[in-house]
């Protein structure tokens, strides 16, 4: 686990031939769920030699409706994520939403994820940087890739150079998102690994019903395009039964569909690497 995290930021080793994967359910719903997903995905990734980071939100602080599920409680959620990491020897990540959450969350997780809506929140970025952990900043739906340099600068100026950036789509009208793949090479120019969020970029926010929709049938399309345009990592939320998920079920990948997709993506990455070596 530590070797992967160290190698990711040592001498730009994240530019290796394979991509890494951040995956898990949207939120910690139960111990059984997080263990099932972690065991399944880690087994697939070992087989395909994909470095794997387990992801689940310990608290969903940005739900559309006040009646939506937000979590089992911070201590329980964080404790279960740590239990997953310890049992399967995986690095872990989860979202943080306020500066006073960062130090506590850093006791349990390896990578602090900054939600897209909060990517300009200076006190949050600085508090995350101060933990010394890796900070993964999701690009705001309202920002361009080049403009993410300011988030990177804030974290670096706080003395932390362990930064990732994640593309998760751009607002298109009121209830849709589009992916501008120029943002992947543009954000790599900031000297950070760049991740494609293949599930949230397919969200269809619904401000009237309070329930977000999505297009999960396009997850493979988004992922393949991201590999082709140079993404270092992929972010895919997955669930054994998305229809029963307590958050973001409309845009998660069904767990049994993950392995065949990852197999195709590894083959594609190998082809891209071969072509790059010939140029």
Coordinates of N, CA and C in Angstrom, one line a residue, residues 1-9 14 20-23 51-59 77-78 81-82 85 89-97 101-115 124-125 127-138 155 160-166 192-195 232-235:
X1 N 0.8 -1.2 0.0 CA 0.0 0.0 0.0 C 0.9 1.3 0.0
X2 N 1.8 1.3 1.0 CA 2.7 2.5 1.0 C 3.5 2.6 -0.2
X3 N 4.0 1.5 -0.8 CA 4.8 1.6 -2.0 C 4.0 2.2 -3.1
X4 N 2.7 1.9 -3.3 CA 1.9 2.5 -4.4 C 1.9 4.0 -4.2
X5 N 1.6 4.4 -2.9 CA 1.4 5.9 -2.7 C 2.7 6.6 -2.9
X6 N 3.8 6.0 -2.5 CA 5.1 6.6 -2.7 C 5.5 6.7 -4.2
X7 N 5.3 5.6 -4.9 CA 5.6 5.5 -6.3 C 4.8 6.5 -7.1
X8 N 3.6 6.7 -6.7 CA 2.7 7.6 -7.4 C 3.3 9.0 -7.6
X9 N 4.0 9.4 -6.5 CA 4.6 10.8 -6.6 C 6.1 10.9 -6.6
X14 N 3.8 8.0 -11.8 CA 2.4 7.7 -12.2 C 2.3 7.7 -13.7
X20 N -4.2 3.7 -12.7 CA -4.7 3.3 -11.4 C -6.2 3.5 -11.3
X21 N -6.8 2.8 -10.4 CA -8.3 2.9 -10.2 C -8.7 3.3 -8.8
X22 N -9.6 4.3 -8.8 CA -10.2 4.7 -7.5 C -11.7 4.2 -7.7
X23 N -12.1 3.3 -6.8 CA -13.5 2.7 -7.0 C -14.0 2.3 -5.7
X51 N -3.2 -0.8 -10.0 CA -3.1 -0.2 -8.6 C -4.5 0.3 -8.2
X52 N -5.0 -0.1 -7.0 CA -6.4 0.2 -6.6 C -6.4 1.0 -5.3
X53 N -7.3 2.0 -5.3 CA -7.6 2.8 -4.1 C -9.1 2.6 -3.9
X54 N -9.4 2.2 -2.6 CA -10.8 2.0 -2.3 C -11.4 3.4 -1.9
X55 N -12.7 3.6 -2.5 CA -13.3 4.9 -2.2 C -14.8 4.7 -1.7
X56 N -15.1 5.4 -0.7 CA -16.5 5.5 -0.2 C -16.6 6.8 0.6
X57 N -17.7 7.5 0.5 CA -17.9 8.7 1.3 C -18.4 8.3 2.7
X58 N -17.8 8.8 3.7 CA -18.2 8.5 5.1 C -19.4 9.4 5.4
X59 N -19.6 10.5 4.7 CA -20.7 11.4 4.9 C -21.0 12.1 3.6
X77 N -18.6 5.6 9.7 CA -18.2 5.6 8.3 C -16.7 5.6 8.1
X78 N -16.0 6.4 8.8 CA -14.6 6.5 8.7 C -13.9 5.2 9.2
X81 N -14.2 2.5 6.6 CA -13.3 2.7 5.5 C -11.9 2.2 5.9
X82 N -11.5 2.6 7.2 CA -10.2 2.1 7.7 C -10.1 0.6 7.8
X85 N -9.4 -0.8 4.4 CA -8.0 -0.6 4.1 C -7.1 -1.6 4.8
X89 N -5.4 -4.4 2.7 CA -4.2 -3.7 2.4 C -4.3 -2.8 1.2
X90 N -5.3 -1.9 1.3 CA -5.6 -0.9 0.2 C -5.4 0.5 0.7
X91 N -4.9 1.4 -0.1 CA -5.1 2.8 0.2 C -6.5 3.2 0.1
X92 N -7.0 4.2 0.8 CA -8.4 4.6 0.9 C -8.6 6.1 0.7
X93 N -9.8 6.4 0.2 CA -10.1 7.8 0.1 C -11.5 8.1 0.4
X94 N -11.8 9.3 0.8 CA -13.2 9.8 1.0 C -13.2 11.3 0.9
X95 N -14.4 11.9 0.8 CA -14.5 13.3 0.6 C -14.4 14.0 2.0
X96 N -13.9 15.2 2.0 CA -14.0 16.1 3.1 C -14.7 17.4 2.7
X97 N -15.5 18.0 3.5 CA -16.3 19.1 3.0 C -16.1 20.4 3.8
X101 N -12.9 19.2 9.3 CA -13.0 17.7 9.1 C -11.7 17.1 8.7
X102 N -10.8 17.9 8.2 CA -9.6 17.3 7.5 C -8.7 16.5 8.5
X103 N -8.3 17.1 9.6 CA -7.4 16.4 10.5 C -8.0 15.1 11.0
X104 N -9.2 15.1 11.3 CA -9.9 13.9 11.9 C -9.9 12.8 10.8
X105 N -10.4 13.2 9.6 CA -10.5 12.2 8.5 C -9.1 11.6 8.1
X106 N -8.1 12.5 8.2 CA -6.7 12.0 7.9 C -6.2 10.9 8.8
X107 N -6.8 10.7 9.9 CA -6.4 9.6 10.8 C -6.9 8.3 10.3
X108 N -7.9 8.3 9.4 CA -8.5 7.1 8.9 C -8.2 6.8 7.4
X109 N -8.0 7.8 6.6 CA -7.8 7.6 5.1 C -6.5 8.1 4.6
X110 N -6.1 7.7 3.4 CA -4.8 8.0 2.8 C -4.9 9.2 1.9
X111 N -6.0 9.4 1.2 CA -6.2 10.5 0.2 C -7.4 11.3 0.6
X112 N -7.3 12.6 0.8 CA -8.4 13.4 1.1 C -8.9 14.0 -0.3
X113 N -10.2 13.7 -0.5 CA -10.8 14.2 -1.8 C -11.6 15.5 -1.6
X114 N -11.4 16.4 -2.4 CA -12.1 17.7 -2.3 C -13.2 17.7 -3.4
X115 N -14.4 17.8 -2.9 CA -15.5 17.8 -3.9 C -15.4 19.0 -4.9
X124 N -10.4 25.1 3.1 CA -10.5 23.6 3.0 C -9.2 23.0 2.3
X125 N -8.8 23.7 1.3 CA -7.6 23.2 0.6 C -6.4 23.3 1.5
X127 N -6.3 23.3 4.8 CA -6.4 22.3 5.9 C -6.1 20.9 5.4
X128 N -6.6 20.6 4.2 CA -6.2 19.3 3.6 C -4.7 19.1 3.4
X129 N -4.1 20.2 2.9 CA -2.7 20.2 2.6 C -1.9 20.0 3.9
X130 N -2.4 20.6 5.0 CA -1.7 20.6 6.3 C -1.6 19.2 6.9
X131 N -2.5 18.3 6.5 CA -2.5 16.9 7.0 C -1.3 16.1 6.5
X132 N -0.7 16.6 5.4 CA 0.4 15.9 4.8 C 0.0 14.7 3.9
X133 N -1.3 14.4 3.8 CA -1.9 13.4 3.0 C -2.0 13.8 1.6
X134 N -2.2 12.8 0.7 CA -2.4 13.2 -0.7 C -3.8 13.9 -0.8
X135 N -3.9 14.9 -1.6 CA -5.1 15.7 -1.8 C -5.5 15.6 -3.2
X136 N -6.7 15.0 -3.4 CA -7.3 14.9 -4.8 C -8.4 15.9 -4.9
X137 N -8.2 16.9 -5.8 CA -9.1 18.0 -6.0 C -9.9 17.7 -7.3
X138 N -11.2 17.6 -7.1 CA -12.1 17.5 -8.3 C -12.3 18.8 -8.9
X155 N -2.3 24.5 -2.5 CA -1.8 23.3 -1.8 C -0.3 23.3 -1.7
X160 N 2.6 21.1 0.6 CA 2.2 19.7 0.2 C 2.3 19.6 -1.3
X161 N 3.1 18.7 -1.8 CA 3.2 18.6 -3.3 C 2.5 17.3 -3.7
X162 N 1.8 16.6 -2.8 CA 1.1 15.3 -3.2 C -0.3 15.7 -3.6
X163 N -0.5 16.0 -4.9 CA -1.7 16.5 -5.4 C -2.2 15.7 -6.6
X164 N -3.5 15.4 -6.6 CA -4.1 14.8 -7.8 C -5.2 15.8 -8.2
X165 N -5.5 15.7 -9.5 CA -6.7 16.5 -10.1 C -7.6 15.5 -10.8
X166 N -8.9 15.8 -10.6 CA -9.9 14.9 -11.2 C -10.9 15.7 -12.1
X192 N 0.6 17.1 -12.1 CA -0.1 16.2 -11.1 C -0.6 15.0 -11.9
X193 N -0.9 13.9 -11.3 CA -1.6 12.9 -11.9 C -3.1 13.4 -12.2
X194 N -3.6 13.0 -13.3 CA -5.0 13.4 -13.6 C -5.9 12.2 -13.7
X195 N -7.1 12.2 -13.1 CA -8.0 11.2 -13.0 C -9.3 11.5 -13.7
X232 N -4.2 9.4 -16.1 CA -3.4 8.5 -15.3 C -4.2 7.6 -14.5
X233 N -5.4 8.0 -14.1 CA -6.2 7.1 -13.3 C -7.7 7.3 -13.7
X234 N -8.5 6.3 -13.2 CA -9.9 6.4 -13.4 C -10.7 6.3 -12.1
X235 N -11.8 7.0 -12.0 CA -12.6 6.9 -10.8 C -14.0 6.4 -11.2

